[in-house]
mmCIF file of C-alpha atoms in Angstrom:
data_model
loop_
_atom_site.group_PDB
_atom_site.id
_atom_site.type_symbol
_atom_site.label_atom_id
_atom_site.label_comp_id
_atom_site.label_asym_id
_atom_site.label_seq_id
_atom_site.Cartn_x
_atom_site.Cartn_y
_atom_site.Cartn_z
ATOM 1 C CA UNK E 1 -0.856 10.134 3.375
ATOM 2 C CA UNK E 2 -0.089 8.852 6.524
ATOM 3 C CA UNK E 3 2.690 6.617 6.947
ATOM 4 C CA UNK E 4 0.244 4.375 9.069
ATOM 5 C CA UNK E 5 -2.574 4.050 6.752
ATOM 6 C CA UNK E 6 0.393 3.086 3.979
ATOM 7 C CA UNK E 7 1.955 0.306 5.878
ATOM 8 C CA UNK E 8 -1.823 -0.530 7.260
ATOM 9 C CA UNK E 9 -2.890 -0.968 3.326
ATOM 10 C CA UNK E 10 -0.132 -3.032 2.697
ATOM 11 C CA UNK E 11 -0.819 -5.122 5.730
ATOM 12 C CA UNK E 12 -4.137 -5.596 4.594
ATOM 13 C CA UNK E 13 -3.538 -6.421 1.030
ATOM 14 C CA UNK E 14 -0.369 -9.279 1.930
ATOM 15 C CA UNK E 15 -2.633 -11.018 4.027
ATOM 16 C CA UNK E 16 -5.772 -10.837 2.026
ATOM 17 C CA UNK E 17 -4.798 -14.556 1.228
ATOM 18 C CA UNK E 18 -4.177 -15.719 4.620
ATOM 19 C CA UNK E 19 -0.265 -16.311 4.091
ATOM 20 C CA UNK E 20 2.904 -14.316 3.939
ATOM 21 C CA UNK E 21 5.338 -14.941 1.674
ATOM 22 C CA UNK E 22 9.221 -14.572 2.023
ATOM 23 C CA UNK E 23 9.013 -12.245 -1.090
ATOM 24 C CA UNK E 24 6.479 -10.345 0.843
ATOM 25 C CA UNK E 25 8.199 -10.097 4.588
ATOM 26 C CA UNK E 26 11.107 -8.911 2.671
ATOM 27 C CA UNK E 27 9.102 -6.050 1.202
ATOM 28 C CA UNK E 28 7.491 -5.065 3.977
ATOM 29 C CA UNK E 29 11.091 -4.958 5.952
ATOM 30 C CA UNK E 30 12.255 -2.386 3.132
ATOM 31 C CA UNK E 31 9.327 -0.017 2.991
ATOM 32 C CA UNK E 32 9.305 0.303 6.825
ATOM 33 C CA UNK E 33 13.474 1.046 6.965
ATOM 34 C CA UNK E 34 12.538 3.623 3.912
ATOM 35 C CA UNK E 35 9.570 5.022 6.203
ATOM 36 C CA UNK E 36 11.434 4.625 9.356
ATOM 37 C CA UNK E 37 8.700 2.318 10.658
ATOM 38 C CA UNK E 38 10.296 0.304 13.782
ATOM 39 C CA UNK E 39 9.604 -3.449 14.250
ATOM 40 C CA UNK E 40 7.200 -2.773 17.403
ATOM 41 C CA UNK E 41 5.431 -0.235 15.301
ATOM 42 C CA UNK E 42 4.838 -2.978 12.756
ATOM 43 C CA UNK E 43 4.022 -5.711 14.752
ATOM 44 C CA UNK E 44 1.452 -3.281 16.275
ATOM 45 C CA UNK E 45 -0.031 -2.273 13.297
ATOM 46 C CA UNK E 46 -0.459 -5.809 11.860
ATOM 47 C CA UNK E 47 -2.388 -7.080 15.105
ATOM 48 C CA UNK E 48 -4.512 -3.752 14.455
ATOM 49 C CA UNK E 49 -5.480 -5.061 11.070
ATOM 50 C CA UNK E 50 -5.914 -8.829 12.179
ATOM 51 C CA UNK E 51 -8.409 -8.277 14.988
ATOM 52 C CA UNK E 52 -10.441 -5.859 12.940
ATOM 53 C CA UNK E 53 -11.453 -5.981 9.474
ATOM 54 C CA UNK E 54 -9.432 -2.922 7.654
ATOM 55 C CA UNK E 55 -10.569 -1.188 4.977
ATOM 56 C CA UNK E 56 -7.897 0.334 2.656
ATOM 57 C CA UNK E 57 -7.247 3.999 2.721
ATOM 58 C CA UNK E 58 -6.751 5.940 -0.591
ATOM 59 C CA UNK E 59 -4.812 9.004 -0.487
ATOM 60 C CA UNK E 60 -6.513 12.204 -2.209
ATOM 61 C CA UNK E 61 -3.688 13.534 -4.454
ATOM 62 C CA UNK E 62 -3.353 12.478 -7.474
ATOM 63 C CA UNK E 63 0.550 11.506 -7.773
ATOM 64 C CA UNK E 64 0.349 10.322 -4.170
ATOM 65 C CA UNK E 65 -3.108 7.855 -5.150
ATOM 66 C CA UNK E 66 -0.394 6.807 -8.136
ATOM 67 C CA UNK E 67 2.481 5.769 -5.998
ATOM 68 C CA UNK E 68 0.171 4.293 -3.320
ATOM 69 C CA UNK E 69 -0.944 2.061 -6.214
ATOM 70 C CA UNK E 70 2.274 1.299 -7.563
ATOM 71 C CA UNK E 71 3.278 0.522 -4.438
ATOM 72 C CA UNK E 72 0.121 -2.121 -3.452
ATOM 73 C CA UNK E 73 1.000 -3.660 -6.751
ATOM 74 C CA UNK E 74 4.659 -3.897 -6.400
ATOM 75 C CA UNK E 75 3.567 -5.786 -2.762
ATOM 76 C CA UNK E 76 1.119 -7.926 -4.714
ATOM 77 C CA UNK E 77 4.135 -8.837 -7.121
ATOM 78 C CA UNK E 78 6.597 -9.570 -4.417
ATOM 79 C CA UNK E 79 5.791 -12.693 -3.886
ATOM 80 C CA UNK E 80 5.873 -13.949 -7.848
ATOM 81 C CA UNK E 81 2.042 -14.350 -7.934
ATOM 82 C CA UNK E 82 -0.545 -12.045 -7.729
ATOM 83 C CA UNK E 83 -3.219 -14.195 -5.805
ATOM 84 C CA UNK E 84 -6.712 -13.940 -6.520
ATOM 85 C CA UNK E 85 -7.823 -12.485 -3.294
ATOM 86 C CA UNK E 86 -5.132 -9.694 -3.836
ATOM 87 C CA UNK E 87 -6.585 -8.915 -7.452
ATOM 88 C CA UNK E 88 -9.629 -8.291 -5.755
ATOM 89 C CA UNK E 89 -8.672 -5.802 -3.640
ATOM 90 C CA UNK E 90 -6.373 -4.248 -6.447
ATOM 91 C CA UNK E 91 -9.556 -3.924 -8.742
ATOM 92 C CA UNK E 92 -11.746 -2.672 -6.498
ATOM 93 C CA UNK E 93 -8.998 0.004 -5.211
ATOM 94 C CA UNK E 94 -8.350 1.306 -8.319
ATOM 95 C CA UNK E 95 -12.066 0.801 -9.916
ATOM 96 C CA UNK E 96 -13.145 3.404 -7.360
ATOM 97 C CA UNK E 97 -11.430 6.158 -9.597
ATOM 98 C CA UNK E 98 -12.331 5.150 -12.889
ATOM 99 C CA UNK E 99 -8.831 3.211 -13.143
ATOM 100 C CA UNK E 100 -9.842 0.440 -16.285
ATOM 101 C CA UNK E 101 -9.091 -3.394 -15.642
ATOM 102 C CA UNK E 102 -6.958 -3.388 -18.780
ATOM 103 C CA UNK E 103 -4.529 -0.054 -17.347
ATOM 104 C CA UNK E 104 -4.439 -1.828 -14.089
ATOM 105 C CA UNK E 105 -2.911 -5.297 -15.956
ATOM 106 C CA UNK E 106 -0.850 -2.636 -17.836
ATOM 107 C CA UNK E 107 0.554 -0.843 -14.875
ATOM 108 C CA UNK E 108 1.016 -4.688 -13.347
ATOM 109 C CA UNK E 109 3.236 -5.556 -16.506
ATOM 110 C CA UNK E 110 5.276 -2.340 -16.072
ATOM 111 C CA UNK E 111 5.695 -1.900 -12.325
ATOM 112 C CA UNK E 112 9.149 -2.523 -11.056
ATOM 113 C CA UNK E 113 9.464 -3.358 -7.340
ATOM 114 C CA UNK E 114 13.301 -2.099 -7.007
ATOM 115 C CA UNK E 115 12.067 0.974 -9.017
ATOM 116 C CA UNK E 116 8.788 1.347 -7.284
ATOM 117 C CA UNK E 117 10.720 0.910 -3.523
ATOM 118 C CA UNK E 118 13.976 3.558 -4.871
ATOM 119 C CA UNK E 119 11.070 6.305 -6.100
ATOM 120 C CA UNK E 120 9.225 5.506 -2.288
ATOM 121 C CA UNK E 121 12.604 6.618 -1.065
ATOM 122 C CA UNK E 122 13.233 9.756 -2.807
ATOM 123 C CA UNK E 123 9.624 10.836 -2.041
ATOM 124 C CA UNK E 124 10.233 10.252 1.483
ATOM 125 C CA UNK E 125 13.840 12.221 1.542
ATOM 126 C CA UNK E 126 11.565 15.226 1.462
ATOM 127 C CA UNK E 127 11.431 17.193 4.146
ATOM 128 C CA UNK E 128 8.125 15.931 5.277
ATOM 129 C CA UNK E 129 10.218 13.062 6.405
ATOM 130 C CA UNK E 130 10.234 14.848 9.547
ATOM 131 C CA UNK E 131 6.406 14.300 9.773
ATOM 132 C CA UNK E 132 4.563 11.576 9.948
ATOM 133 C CA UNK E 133 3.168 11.918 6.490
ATOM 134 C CA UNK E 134 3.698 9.809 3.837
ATOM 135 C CA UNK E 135 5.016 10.959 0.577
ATOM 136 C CA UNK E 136 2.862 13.820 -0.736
ATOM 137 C CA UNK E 137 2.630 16.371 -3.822
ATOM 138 C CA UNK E 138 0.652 18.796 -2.679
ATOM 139 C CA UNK E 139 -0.667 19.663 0.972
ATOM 140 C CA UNK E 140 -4.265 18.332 1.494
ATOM 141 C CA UNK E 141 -6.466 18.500 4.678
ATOM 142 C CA UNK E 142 -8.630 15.886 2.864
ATOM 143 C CA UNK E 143 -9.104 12.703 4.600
ATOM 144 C CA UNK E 144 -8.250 9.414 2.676
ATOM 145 C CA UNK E 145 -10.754 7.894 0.873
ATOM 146 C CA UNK E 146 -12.013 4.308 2.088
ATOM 147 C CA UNK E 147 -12.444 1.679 -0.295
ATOM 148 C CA UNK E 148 -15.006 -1.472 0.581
ATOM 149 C CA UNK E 149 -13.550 -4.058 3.393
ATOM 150 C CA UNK E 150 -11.384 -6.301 1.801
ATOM 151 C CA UNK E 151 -12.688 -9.059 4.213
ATOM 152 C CA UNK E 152 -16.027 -9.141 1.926
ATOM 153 C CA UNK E 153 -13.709 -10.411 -1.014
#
């Protein structure tokens, strides 16, 4: 997965209610230093997803789909509270591939954000770090899937 449609996800899913939290900025400063993701990239990106309504990009392989989830929840978490509007998009994200309510509250209980930000670096240490892909398994030419605009919510 793209590095964009990552950090775009993640835009997307912080401000699904309206604010951004210190917890949150700080996140969003460590993923892009672990993806290399400069502060005008960023700050492009997030008026990208502000002026249009964004619709949250699902990678294809399976261990990438689970980090890009762990990830989204570790963002939800990083602000102490999981708001509503965030849950939303979480369930619906993971709903889409048969992902139970109760395994997503598990995986919420068990995710780890220093964990969950240390494994995003050692995926991206891979030689596709060169690229501008995201962390993969396995090489795909399958485009992401698209879940439901989160602006609906």
């Amino acid at each position: 997965m793209k590095k964009e449609y990552l950090i775009k996800n993640l835009i997307t899913l912080i401000y699904a209610d309206q604010t951004l939290d210190p917890g949150e900025k700080n996140l969003m400063r460590r993923i892009c230093r672990i993806l290399d993701v400069n502060t005008t990239t960023l700050n492009m990106w997030i008026r990208e997803v502000r002026q249009k309504k964004a619709a949250i990009k699902v990678p294809s392989g399976l261990m990438e789909r689970w980090l890009f989830f762990d990830v989204m929840i570790a963002a939800c978490k990083a602000d102490g509270i999981i708001q509503r509007e965030e849950r939303i998009i979480l369930e619906r994200t993971v709903g889409r591939f048969g992902i139970s309510p109760e395994t997503l509250d598990q995986r919420i209980q068990e995710v780890d954000i220093t964990e969950i930000m240390d494994r995003l670096a050692r995926e991206v240490e891979s030689p596709t770090k060169q690229s501008d892909e995201y962390p993969h398994v396995a090489e795909t030419d399958d485009e992401p899937e698209y879940i439901d605009d989160p602006e609906e919510v």
